[in-house]
Amino acid sequence: MRMKNRYQAIVIGASAGGTIALQKILPFLPAEFPMPVIIAQHLHPLQDGAAIIHYNGGGALIVKDADEKESLHAGFVYFAPPNYHLLIEDDHTFSLSVDAKVHYTRPSVDVLFESAADAYGTGLIGIILSGANQDGADGLLRIKQKGGLTVVQDPQDAEVSYMPQTAIETARPDHILTADEICKFLIELTLQRVP
Amino acid sequence: MNSDDIEKIELELFLEAIHYRYGYDFRHYARASVRRRVRHILGKTGCKNVSDLIPLLIHDEQFATKAIYDFSITVTEMFRDPDFYRAVRQGVVPYLKTFPFIKIWVAGCATGEEVYSLAILLQEEGLYNRAKIYATDFNDTALKKASDGIYPLKDVQQYTSNYQKSGGACSFSDYYHAEYNSAIMDQSLKSNITFSNHNLVTEGSFSEVQVIFCRNVLIYFDRSLQNWVFNTFANSLSRSGFLCLGTKETLEFSAIYDQFKVIDAQERIYQKKI
């Protein structure tokens, strides 16, 4: 018997080295992946759309910049647009802001994760990947406190270990996995099948 | 009722308190940012619950002024989105050159960075002398910073880089002088700028103008408030006037979309039809 998947959305935070990890995950998520994936990745403010061009074509999911007031849907991977914070409203639509940078960065992983934790509670999966910033650690803790599932890339597997390490110390996540394992784990968890 | 539901009620009461006591209406602001900002204020005061802020807000005007400023301030930079300014030079300026005078409304100017960017652009295009810029914001503290035109010197490197990418014809250093840790914007940029208090949310049309800049203000509003503001803009623009939004804001889903044609879809520049 197939159990009903309890999760409704996945948020991912990535910084330096995050692209390499994302390439081990995003292209392998199948078309029937049952929830939206939302990513805040630290990029140069003028690198608009770079991430999207980069990932599209590789996988079954549609990759795009998040638009304000857009509704979140399964089948899509949404990136925070460069130079904006991305937030999720309680009605599962996106908001953007140009509030001050958090941890010297906009978009900030903390801003995305904290709003997503409020919007999805126990239905949220939060993942921290490679990076050289402490951004995301508090947000991941918030997800955990709200009953969501927390995953961090194994610092030894990450190009840059600081962000995963900080997240592990702050949030004591449910799982510490390599990027390849994270991909498998997500498919097994949400589709209840072995990829 | 869990603590999240209780906090939601407290947030609504917080917004009502500001509205009743001071007249600023944030009730149609998108909630995720509101929540984040209020929690930030809460963290600074040491109060436990959002509702604990309400007595402070009502009785302590100094606290309220600071809180409302913190609550509403957005952060921008000179020539933010250089491609946008390039598009204005290429797609809007040629029209403006045919106008005998140009009134420009920068709605929600915050601390003024985009106002000075626009003034520089107009000077370089030879339009400044027949232009009048009305820069408005509801927040007097922000407006004071805007009219002072003094910015942290540490930000100038970013501004200079943006300016160059935007198609600037001169050197950004021509437009400010440095004093201690500050960049003070050149007085000549200010001669045709009027800074004044205007609240987009509670006040209607401002004046008839040929260009409206309103960038990264509407992203904070819910759909109904966005439509209200779009109507204000449609009523304030003269025929063939231009509306310039932030690169993540669009007229597309609004009731006034039919009254406009798209000049630059990517950079969100629209022109009112004749």
GROMACS .gro file of C-alpha atoms in nm:
model
  469
    1MET     CA    1   0.000   0.000   0.000
    2ARG     CA    2   0.128   0.346  -0.083
    3MET     CA    3   0.118   0.587   0.207
    4LYS     CA    4   0.001   0.939   0.152
    5ASN     CA    5   0.294   1.175   0.133
    6ARG     CA    6   0.276   1.419   0.423
    7TYR     CA    7   0.504   1.681   0.266
    8GLN     CA    8   0.386   1.974   0.055
    9ALA     CA    9   0.699   2.170  -0.037
   10ILE     CA   10   1.079   2.162  -0.035
   11VAL     CA   11   1.297   2.466   0.030
   12ILE     CA   12   1.668   2.459  -0.049
   13GLY     CA   13   1.940   2.704   0.054
   14ALA     CA   14   2.269   2.711  -0.135
   15SER     CA   15   2.567   2.938  -0.170
   16ALA     CA   16   2.926   2.887  -0.286
   17GLY     CA   17   2.956   2.540  -0.437
   18GLY     CA   18   2.580   2.497  -0.424
   19THR     CA   19   2.547   2.470  -0.800
   20ILE     CA   20   2.746   2.147  -0.804
   21ALA     CA   21   2.521   1.997  -0.539
   22LEU     CA   22   2.204   2.116  -0.714
   23GLN     CA   23   2.319   1.950  -1.034
   24LYS     CA   24   2.324   1.620  -0.848
   25ILE     CA   25   1.964   1.667  -0.735
   26LEU     CA   26   1.745   1.875  -0.965
   27PRO     CA   27   1.794   1.691  -1.297
   28PHE     CA   28   1.701   1.359  -1.133
   29LEU     CA   29   1.369   1.457  -0.979
   30PRO     CA   30   1.096   1.293  -1.191
   31ALA     CA   31   0.810   1.472  -1.365
   32GLU     CA   32   0.563   1.329  -1.115
   33PHE     CA   33   0.756   1.471  -0.819
   34PRO     CA   34   0.462   1.569  -0.602
   35MET     CA   35   0.561   1.909  -0.465
   36PRO     CA   36   0.723   2.240  -0.560
   37VAL     CA   37   1.094   2.297  -0.496
   38ILE     CA   38   1.191   2.651  -0.394
   39ILE     CA   39   1.555   2.759  -0.393
   40ALA     CA   40   1.738   3.060  -0.250
   41GLN     CA   41   2.088   3.060  -0.390
   42HIS     CA   42   2.339   3.338  -0.335
   43LEU     CA   43   2.437   3.473  -0.674
   44HIS     CA   44   2.574   3.798  -0.800
   45PRO     CA   45   2.286   4.051  -0.817
   46LEU     CA   46   2.324   4.094  -1.192
   47GLN     CA   47   2.329   3.723  -1.274
   48ASP     CA   48   1.961   3.733  -1.359
   49GLY     CA   49   1.827   3.409  -1.489
   50ALA     CA   50   2.169   3.248  -1.498
   51ALA     CA   51   2.062   2.971  -1.266
   52ILE     CA   52   1.755   2.904  -1.471
   53ILE     CA   53   1.935   2.873  -1.801
   54HIS     CA   54   2.185   2.656  -1.624
   55TYR     CA   55   1.945   2.397  -1.493
   56ASN     CA   56   1.676   2.390  -1.759
   57GLY     CA   57   1.697   2.115  -2.012
   58GLY     CA   58   1.859   1.877  -1.767
   59GLY     CA   59   1.555   1.743  -1.588
   60ALA     CA   60   1.186   1.678  -1.595
   61LEU     CA   61   1.085   1.973  -1.378
   62ILE     CA   62   1.034   2.325  -1.509
   63VAL     CA   63   1.285   2.570  -1.362
   64LYS     CA   64   1.194   2.939  -1.335
   65ASP     CA   65   1.238   3.261  -1.137
   66ALA     CA   66   0.963   3.302  -0.878
   67ASP     CA   67   0.720   3.584  -0.961
   68GLU     CA   68   0.539   3.784  -0.697
   69LYS     CA   69   0.189   3.652  -0.618
   70GLU     CA   70   0.253   3.341  -0.826
   71SER     CA   71   0.095   3.024  -0.682
   72LEU     CA   72   0.330   2.736  -0.605
   73HIS     CA   73   0.274   2.414  -0.798
   74ALA     CA   74   0.424   2.069  -0.817
   75GLY     CA   75   0.632   2.016  -1.130
   76PHE     CA   76   0.822   2.342  -1.084
   77VAL     CA   77   1.153   2.447  -0.939
   78TYR     CA   78   1.143   2.814  -0.837
   79PHE     CA   79   1.451   3.026  -0.780
   80ALA     CA   80   1.457   3.347  -0.575
   81PRO     CA   81   1.527   3.625  -0.827
   82PRO     CA   82   1.868   3.791  -0.781
   83ASN     CA   83   1.865   4.096  -0.552
   84TYR     CA   84   1.522   4.016  -0.401
   85HIS     CA   85   1.423   3.827  -0.091
   86LEU     CA   86   1.171   3.553  -0.166
   87LEU     CA   87   0.896   3.476   0.084
   88ILE     CA   88   0.603   3.235   0.087
   89GLU     CA   89   0.262   3.354   0.204
   90ASP     CA   90   0.020   3.144   0.405
   91ASP     CA   91  -0.194   3.096   0.092
   92HIS     CA   92   0.109   2.937  -0.080
   93THR     CA   93   0.185   3.224  -0.314
   94PHE     CA   94   0.517   3.406  -0.347
   95SER     CA   95   0.607   3.752  -0.221
   96LEU     CA   96   0.923   3.944  -0.301
   97SER     CA   97   1.092   4.210  -0.095
   98VAL     CA   98   1.383   4.451  -0.118
   99ASP     CA   99   1.428   4.471   0.258
  100ALA     CA  100   1.781   4.500   0.392
  101LYS     CA  101   2.024   4.218   0.318
  102VAL     CA  102   2.041   3.940   0.576
  103HIS     CA  103   2.389   3.796   0.639
  104TYR     CA  104   2.513   4.033   0.367
  105THR     CA  105   2.295   3.867   0.109
  106ARG     CA  106   1.971   3.908  -0.083
  107PRO     CA  107   1.807   3.666  -0.144
  108SER     CA  108   1.857   3.527   0.203
  109VAL     CA  109   1.798   3.161   0.283
  110ASP     CA  110   1.679   3.253   0.633
  111VAL     CA  111   1.408   3.481   0.494
  112LEU     CA  112   1.278   3.211   0.260
  113PHE     CA  113   1.297   2.934   0.519
  114GLU     CA  114   1.130   3.129   0.799
  115SER     CA  115   0.836   3.231   0.583
  116ALA     CA  116   0.808   2.880   0.439
  117ALA     CA  117   0.805   2.733   0.791
  118ASP     CA  118   0.515   2.962   0.878
  119ALA     CA  119   0.328   2.874   0.560
  120TYR     CA  120   0.381   2.495   0.558
  121GLY     CA  121   0.465   2.392   0.916
  122THR     CA  122   0.498   2.014   0.936
  123GLY     CA  123   0.450   1.984   0.560
  124LEU     CA  124   0.788   2.138   0.479
  125ILE     CA  125   1.126   1.986   0.397
  126GLY     CA  126   1.426   2.219   0.439
  127ILE     CA  127   1.768   2.144   0.287
  128ILE     CA  128   2.098   2.329   0.331
  129LEU     CA  129   2.370   2.271   0.072
  130SER     CA  130   2.726   2.391   0.024
  131GLY     CA  131   2.822   2.750   0.109
  132ALA     CA  132   3.053   2.991   0.287
  133ASN     CA  133   2.785   3.182   0.475
  134GLN     CA  134   2.596   3.125   0.799
  135ASP     CA  135   2.272   3.218   0.623
  136GLY     CA  136   2.014   2.940   0.646
  137ALA     CA  137   2.109   2.799   0.986
  138ASP     CA  138   1.843   2.997   1.177
  139GLY     CA  139   1.589   2.931   0.906
  140LEU     CA  140   1.651   2.558   0.922
  141LEU     CA  141   1.611   2.566   1.300
  142ARG     CA  142   1.279   2.744   1.250
  143ILE     CA  143   1.164   2.468   1.013
  144LYS     CA  144   1.259   2.209   1.271
  145GLN     CA  145   1.077   2.391   1.550
  146LYS     CA  146   0.765   2.401   1.334
  147GLY     CA  147   0.779   2.024   1.286
  148GLY     CA  148   0.922   2.018   0.934
  149LEU     CA  149   1.188   1.777   0.811
  150THR     CA  150   1.546   1.906   0.805
  151VAL     CA  151   1.832   1.783   0.588
  152VAL     CA  152   2.188   1.915   0.551
  153GLN     CA  153   2.449   1.820   0.295
  154ASP     CA  154   2.736   1.632   0.455
  155PRO     CA  155   3.009   1.896   0.502
  156GLN     CA  156   3.263   1.645   0.367
  157ASP     CA  157   3.060   1.614   0.048
  158ALA     CA  158   3.012   1.992   0.010
  159GLU     CA  159   3.249   2.206  -0.197
  160VAL     CA  160   3.242   2.459   0.086
  161SER     CA  161   3.163   2.311   0.426
  162TYR     CA  162   3.094   2.623   0.635
  163MET     CA  163   2.723   2.665   0.561
  164PRO     CA  164   2.631   2.297   0.617
  165GLN     CA  165   2.850   2.287   0.928
  166THR     CA  166   2.685   2.595   1.077
  167ALA     CA  167   2.341   2.460   0.995
  168ILE     CA  168   2.424   2.128   1.161
  169GLU     CA  169   2.545   2.300   1.479
  170THR     CA  170   2.249   2.537   1.495
  171ALA     CA  171   1.960   2.318   1.388
  172ARG     CA  172   2.072   1.960   1.463
  173PRO     CA  173   1.902   1.835   1.147
  174ASP     CA  174   1.714   1.509   1.103
  175HIS     CA  175   1.947   1.389   0.827
  176ILE     CA  176   2.303   1.459   0.711
  177LEU     CA  177   2.352   1.320   0.359
  178THR     CA  178   2.563   1.361   0.048
  179ALA     CA  179   2.404   1.541  -0.247
  180ASP     CA  180   2.347   1.209  -0.426
  181GLU     CA  181   2.185   1.064  -0.117
  182ILE     CA  182   1.964   1.369  -0.074
  183CYS     CA  183   1.827   1.314  -0.424
  184LYS     CA  184   1.750   0.947  -0.358
  185PHE     CA  185   1.608   1.027  -0.018
  186LEU     CA  186   1.365   1.284  -0.159
  187ILE     CA  187   1.238   1.046  -0.425
  188GLU     CA  188   1.194   0.759  -0.182
  189LEU     CA  189   1.032   0.977   0.080
  190THR     CA  190   0.781   1.154  -0.140
  191LEU     CA  191   0.707   0.890  -0.403
  192GLN     CA  192   0.751   0.594  -0.168
  193ARG     CA  193   0.958   0.415  -0.426
  194VAL     CA  194   1.319   0.339  -0.501
  195PRO     CA  195   1.452   0.552  -0.787
  196MET     CA  196  -0.585   2.786   1.872
  197ASN     CA  197  -0.208   2.745   1.837
  198SER     CA  198   0.058   3.014   1.883
  199ASP     CA  199   0.074   3.082   1.508
  200ASP     CA  200  -0.295   3.158   1.490
  201ILE     CA  201  -0.263   3.383   1.794
  202GLU     CA  202   0.031   3.568   1.638
  203LYS     CA  203  -0.176   3.625   1.325
  204ILE     CA  204  -0.444   3.797   1.532
  205GLU     CA  205  -0.180   4.004   1.708
  206LEU     CA  206  -0.037   4.115   1.373
  207GLU     CA  207  -0.377   4.232   1.255
  208LEU     CA  208  -0.425   4.425   1.581
  209PHE     CA  209  -0.077   4.577   1.544
  210LEU     CA  210  -0.165   4.704   1.196
  211GLU     CA  211  -0.502   4.834   1.317
  212ALA     CA  212  -0.329   5.017   1.603
  213ILE     CA  213  -0.093   5.196   1.363
  214HIS     CA  214  -0.385   5.284   1.141
  215TYR     CA  215  -0.613   5.417   1.415
  216ARG     CA  216  -0.342   5.603   1.601
  217TYR     CA  217  -0.127   5.742   1.320
  218GLY     CA  218  -0.328   5.702   0.999
  219TYR     CA  219  -0.073   5.485   0.817
  220ASP     CA  220  -0.251   5.195   0.657
  221PHE     CA  221  -0.047   4.877   0.620
  222ARG     CA  222  -0.350   4.649   0.634
  223HIS     CA  223  -0.320   4.558   0.265
  224TYR     CA  224   0.049   4.478   0.278
  225ALA     CA  225   0.152   4.123   0.188
  226ARG     CA  226   0.170   3.943   0.520
  227ALA     CA  227   0.494   3.744   0.501
  228SER     CA  228   0.709   4.059   0.497
  229VAL     CA  229   0.489   4.228   0.757
  230ARG     CA  230   0.537   3.933   0.989
  231ARG     CA  231   0.912   3.932   0.940
  232ARG     CA  232   0.941   4.305   1.002
  233VAL     CA  233   0.724   4.301   1.312
  234ARG     CA  234   0.922   4.011   1.457
  235HIS     CA  235   1.236   4.212   1.391
  236ILE     CA  236   1.098   4.507   1.589
  237LEU     CA  237   0.985   4.265   1.860
  238GLY     CA  238   1.337   4.124   1.884
  239LYS     CA  239   1.482   4.472   1.934
  240THR     CA  240   1.243   4.567   2.215
  241GLY     CA  241   1.275   4.255   2.424
  242CYS     CA  242   0.896   4.219   2.434
  243LYS     CA  243   0.760   3.865   2.427
  244ASN     CA  244   0.448   3.894   2.215
  245VAL     CA  245   0.354   4.112   1.919
  246SER     CA  246   0.058   4.243   2.118
  247ASP     CA  247   0.300   4.379   2.381
  248LEU     CA  248   0.412   4.631   2.119
  249ILE     CA  249   0.066   4.783   2.089
  250PRO     CA  250   0.065   4.988   2.413
  251LEU     CA  251   0.413   5.118   2.326
  252LEU     CA  252   0.297   5.207   1.979
  253ILE     CA  253  -0.006   5.395   2.108
  254HIS     CA  254   0.149   5.584   2.398
  255ASP     CA  255   0.514   5.635   2.304
  256GLU     CA  256   0.534   5.851   1.991
  257GLN     CA  257   0.910   5.832   1.976
  258PHE     CA  258   0.893   5.454   1.975
  259ALA     CA  259   0.617   5.464   1.717
  260THR     CA  260   0.811   5.691   1.481
  261LYS     CA  261   1.112   5.462   1.496
  262ALA     CA  262   0.901   5.148   1.469
  263ILE     CA  263   0.704   5.274   1.169
  264TYR     CA  264   1.030   5.371   0.999
  265ASP     CA  265   1.184   5.030   1.065
  266PHE     CA  266   0.863   4.868   0.965
  267SER     CA  267   0.833   5.035   0.628
  268ILE     CA  268   1.182   5.110   0.504
  269THR     CA  269   1.306   4.945   0.189
  270VAL     CA  270   1.662   4.936   0.067
  271THR     CA  271   1.766   5.044  -0.277
  272GLU     CA  272   2.075   5.168  -0.453
  273MET     CA  273   2.171   5.418  -0.722
  274PHE     CA  274   2.100   5.277  -1.068
  275ARG     CA  275   1.961   4.957  -0.921
  276ASP     CA  276   1.902   4.731  -1.225
  277PRO     CA  277   2.138   4.907  -1.470
  278ASP     CA  278   1.956   4.750  -1.767
  279PHE     CA  279   1.642   4.932  -1.661
  280TYR     CA  280   1.815   5.271  -1.680
  281ARG     CA  281   1.963   5.176  -2.015
  282ALA     CA  282   1.612   5.095  -2.135
  283VAL     CA  283   1.487   5.433  -2.011
  284ARG     CA  284   1.763   5.608  -2.205
  285GLN     CA  285   1.679   5.413  -2.519
  286GLY     CA  286   1.303   5.372  -2.498
  287VAL     CA  287   1.170   5.670  -2.301
  288VAL     CA  288   1.416   5.958  -2.341
  289PRO     CA  289   1.357   5.996  -2.719
  290TYR     CA  290   0.988   6.065  -2.645
  291LEU     CA  291   1.070   6.300  -2.359
  292LYS     CA  292   1.289   6.504  -2.591
  293THR     CA  293   0.975   6.594  -2.787
  294PHE     CA  294   0.791   6.720  -2.478
  295PRO     CA  295   0.812   7.094  -2.394
  296PHE     CA  296   0.831   7.018  -2.021
  297ILE     CA  297   0.847   6.699  -1.822
  298LYS     CA  298   0.693   6.637  -1.485
  299ILE     CA  299   0.810   6.317  -1.323
  300TRP     CA  300   0.667   6.156  -1.013
  301VAL     CA  301   0.890   5.918  -0.819
  302ALA     CA  302   0.628   5.748  -0.602
  303GLY     CA  303   0.755   5.583  -0.286
  304CYS     CA  304   1.105   5.730  -0.323
  305ALA     CA  305   1.224   5.599   0.019
  306THR     CA  306   1.575   5.734   0.083
  307GLY     CA  307   1.608   5.882  -0.265
  308GLU     CA  308   1.874   5.677  -0.444
  309GLU     CA  309   1.659   5.631  -0.754
  310VAL     CA  310   1.564   6.001  -0.756
  311TYR     CA  311   1.927   6.105  -0.791
  312SER     CA  312   1.987   5.832  -1.048
  313LEU     CA  313   1.704   5.977  -1.254
  314ALA     CA  314   1.834   6.333  -1.210
  315ILE     CA  315   2.177   6.225  -1.335
  316LEU     CA  316   2.023   6.051  -1.635
  317LEU     CA  317   1.817   6.360  -1.723
  318GLN     CA  318   2.120   6.588  -1.694
  319GLU     CA  319   2.322   6.369  -1.926
  320GLU     CA  320   2.039   6.357  -2.178
  321GLY     CA  321   2.003   6.737  -2.170
  322LEU     CA  322   1.653   6.718  -2.027
  323TYR     CA  323   1.703   6.825  -1.669
  324ASN     CA  324   1.640   7.196  -1.724
  325ARG     CA  325   1.287   7.138  -1.845
  326ALA     CA  326   1.213   6.864  -1.597
  327LYS     CA  327   1.055   6.878  -1.255
  328ILE     CA  328   1.086   6.574  -1.032
  329TYR     CA  329   0.832   6.519  -0.756
  330ALA     CA  330   0.974   6.266  -0.515
  331THR     CA  331   0.721   6.145  -0.261
  332ASP     CA  332   0.705   5.908   0.029
  333PHE     CA  333   0.476   5.875   0.330
  334ASN     CA  334   0.770   5.835   0.561
  335ASP     CA  335   0.915   6.170   0.674
  336THR     CA  336   1.233   6.013   0.812
  337ALA     CA  337   1.307   5.853   0.475
  338LEU     CA  338   1.211   6.173   0.294
  339LYS     CA  339   1.455   6.375   0.505
  340LYS     CA  340   1.737   6.134   0.411
  341ALA     CA  341   1.634   6.160   0.048
  342SER     CA  342   1.641   6.540   0.047
  343ASP     CA  343   1.975   6.546   0.233
  344GLY     CA  344   2.122   6.331  -0.043
  345ILE     CA  345   2.401   6.197   0.175
  346TYR     CA  346   2.493   5.830   0.135
  347PRO     CA  347   2.752   5.599   0.290
  348LEU     CA  348   3.078   5.620   0.097
  349LYS     CA  349   3.113   5.242   0.121
  350ASP     CA  350   2.816   5.203  -0.115
  351VAL     CA  351   2.965   5.426  -0.385
  352GLN     CA  352   3.169   5.151  -0.547
  353GLN     CA  353   2.847   4.960  -0.617
  354TYR     CA  354   2.675   5.278  -0.741
  355THR     CA  355   2.966   5.353  -0.973
  356SER     CA  356   2.959   5.006  -1.118
  357ASN     CA  357   2.581   5.025  -1.168
  358TYR     CA  358   2.613   5.369  -1.325
  359GLN     CA  359   2.870   5.247  -1.576
  360LYS     CA  360   2.659   4.946  -1.671
  361SER     CA  361   2.352   5.167  -1.711
  362GLY     CA  362   2.512   5.357  -1.999
  363GLY     CA  363   2.632   5.658  -1.798
  364ALA     CA  364   2.805   5.912  -2.021
  365CYS     CA  365   3.041   6.065  -1.766
  366SER     CA  366   3.206   5.958  -1.443
  367PHE     CA  367   2.992   5.888  -1.138
  368SER     CA  368   3.239   6.085  -0.928
  369ASP     CA  369   3.123   6.400  -1.111
  370TYR     CA  370   2.799   6.380  -0.916
  371TYR     CA  371   2.908   6.369  -0.554
  372HIS     CA  372   3.186   6.482  -0.328
  373ALA     CA  373   3.325   6.273  -0.047
  374GLU     CA  374   3.341   6.399   0.310
  375TYR     CA  375   3.461   6.166   0.585
  376ASN     CA  376   3.259   5.849   0.527
  377SER     CA  377   2.987   6.011   0.322
  378ALA     CA  378   2.911   6.081  -0.040
  379ILE     CA  379   2.721   6.409  -0.070
  380MET     CA  380   2.521   6.440  -0.387
  381ASP     CA  381   2.587   6.746  -0.600
  382GLN     CA  382   2.358   7.044  -0.535
  383SER     CA  383   2.293   7.091  -0.906
  384LEU     CA  384   2.105   6.760  -0.907
  385LYS     CA  385   1.861   6.891  -0.649
  386SER     CA  386   1.752   7.218  -0.811
  387ASN     CA  387   1.453   7.066  -0.991
  388ILE     CA  388   1.357   6.806  -0.733
  389THR     CA  389   1.073   6.862  -0.487
  390PHE     CA  390   1.053   6.618  -0.200
  391SER     CA  391   0.711   6.595  -0.041
  392ASN     CA  392   0.497   6.374   0.176
  393HIS     CA  393   0.236   6.172  -0.005
  394ASN     CA  394   0.082   5.841   0.095
  395LEU     CA  395   0.007   5.613  -0.201
  396VAL     CA  396  -0.219   5.398   0.012
  397THR     CA  397  -0.447   5.663   0.155
  398GLU     CA  398  -0.420   5.953  -0.089
  399GLY     CA  399  -0.527   5.965  -0.449
  400SER     CA  400  -0.389   6.126  -0.760
  401PHE     CA  401  -0.093   6.354  -0.708
  402SER     CA  402  -0.073   6.579  -1.013
  403GLU     CA  403  -0.072   6.534  -1.388
  404VAL     CA  404   0.269   6.403  -1.483
  405GLN     CA  405   0.444   6.266  -1.793
  406VAL     CA  406   0.644   5.995  -1.619
  407ILE     CA  407   0.587   5.786  -1.306
  408PHE     CA  408   0.864   5.586  -1.143
  409CYS     CA  409   0.739   5.342  -0.883
  410ARG     CA  410   0.990   5.066  -0.843
  411ASN     CA  411   0.976   4.784  -0.590
  412VAL     CA  412   0.696   4.943  -0.393
  413LEU     CA  413   0.405   4.742  -0.528
  414ILE     CA  414   0.566   4.407  -0.445
  415TYR     CA  415   0.473   4.479  -0.083
  416PHE     CA  416   0.103   4.528  -0.158
  417ASP     CA  417  -0.180   4.278  -0.194
  418ARG     CA  418  -0.368   4.259  -0.523
  419SER     CA  419  -0.647   4.496  -0.419
  420LEU     CA  420  -0.405   4.764  -0.305
  421GLN     CA  421  -0.197   4.718  -0.620
  422ASN     CA  422  -0.508   4.786  -0.827
  423TRP     CA  423  -0.594   5.092  -0.624
  424VAL     CA  424  -0.246   5.234  -0.682
  425PHE     CA  425  -0.251   5.144  -1.052
  426ASN     CA  426  -0.574   5.344  -1.085
  427THR     CA  427  -0.407   5.638  -0.916
  428PHE     CA  428  -0.123   5.611  -1.168
  429ALA     CA  429  -0.355   5.586  -1.468
  430ASN     CA  430  -0.535   5.898  -1.346
  431SER     CA  431  -0.211   6.087  -1.286
  432LEU     CA  432  -0.042   6.020  -1.619
  433SER     CA  433  -0.094   6.246  -1.916
  434ARG     CA  434  -0.157   6.089  -2.256
  435SER     CA  435   0.154   5.916  -2.387
  436GLY     CA  436   0.297   5.930  -2.036
  437PHE     CA  437   0.526   5.653  -1.909
  438LEU     CA  438   0.493   5.418  -1.616
  439CYS     CA  439   0.814   5.253  -1.497
  440LEU     CA  440   0.785   4.966  -1.250
  441GLY     CA  441   1.036   4.739  -1.079
  442THR     CA  442   1.167   4.449  -1.283
  443LYS     CA  443   0.950   4.204  -1.088
  444GLU     CA  444   0.631   4.412  -1.105
  445THR     CA  445   0.382   4.395  -1.386
  446LEU     CA  446   0.073   4.575  -1.515
  447GLU     CA  447  -0.039   4.258  -1.687
  448PHE     CA  448  -0.296   4.141  -1.431
  449SER     CA  449  -0.431   4.486  -1.350
  450ALA     CA  450  -0.755   4.652  -1.456
  451ILE     CA  451  -0.568   4.934  -1.633
  452TYR     CA  452  -0.357   4.709  -1.856
  453ASP     CA  453  -0.569   4.791  -2.163
  454GLN     CA  454  -0.494   5.161  -2.127
  455PHE     CA  455  -0.123   5.102  -2.178
  456LYS     CA  456   0.114   4.967  -2.436
  457VAL     CA  457   0.433   4.786  -2.349
  458ILE     CA  458   0.753   4.974  -2.427
  459ASP     CA  459   0.992   4.725  -2.268
  460ALA     CA  460   0.847   4.399  -2.136
  461GLN     CA  461   1.162   4.289  -1.957
  462GLU     CA  462   1.223   4.620  -1.780
  463ARG     CA  463   0.851   4.682  -1.715
  464ILE     CA  464   0.818   5.014  -1.893
  465TYR     CA  465   0.467   5.104  -2.012
  466GLN     CA  466   0.320   5.396  -2.205
  467LYS     CA  467  -0.033   5.526  -2.165
  468LYS     CA  468  -0.223   5.512  -2.492
  469ILE     CA  469  -0.347   5.832  -2.651
   0.00000   0.00000   0.00000
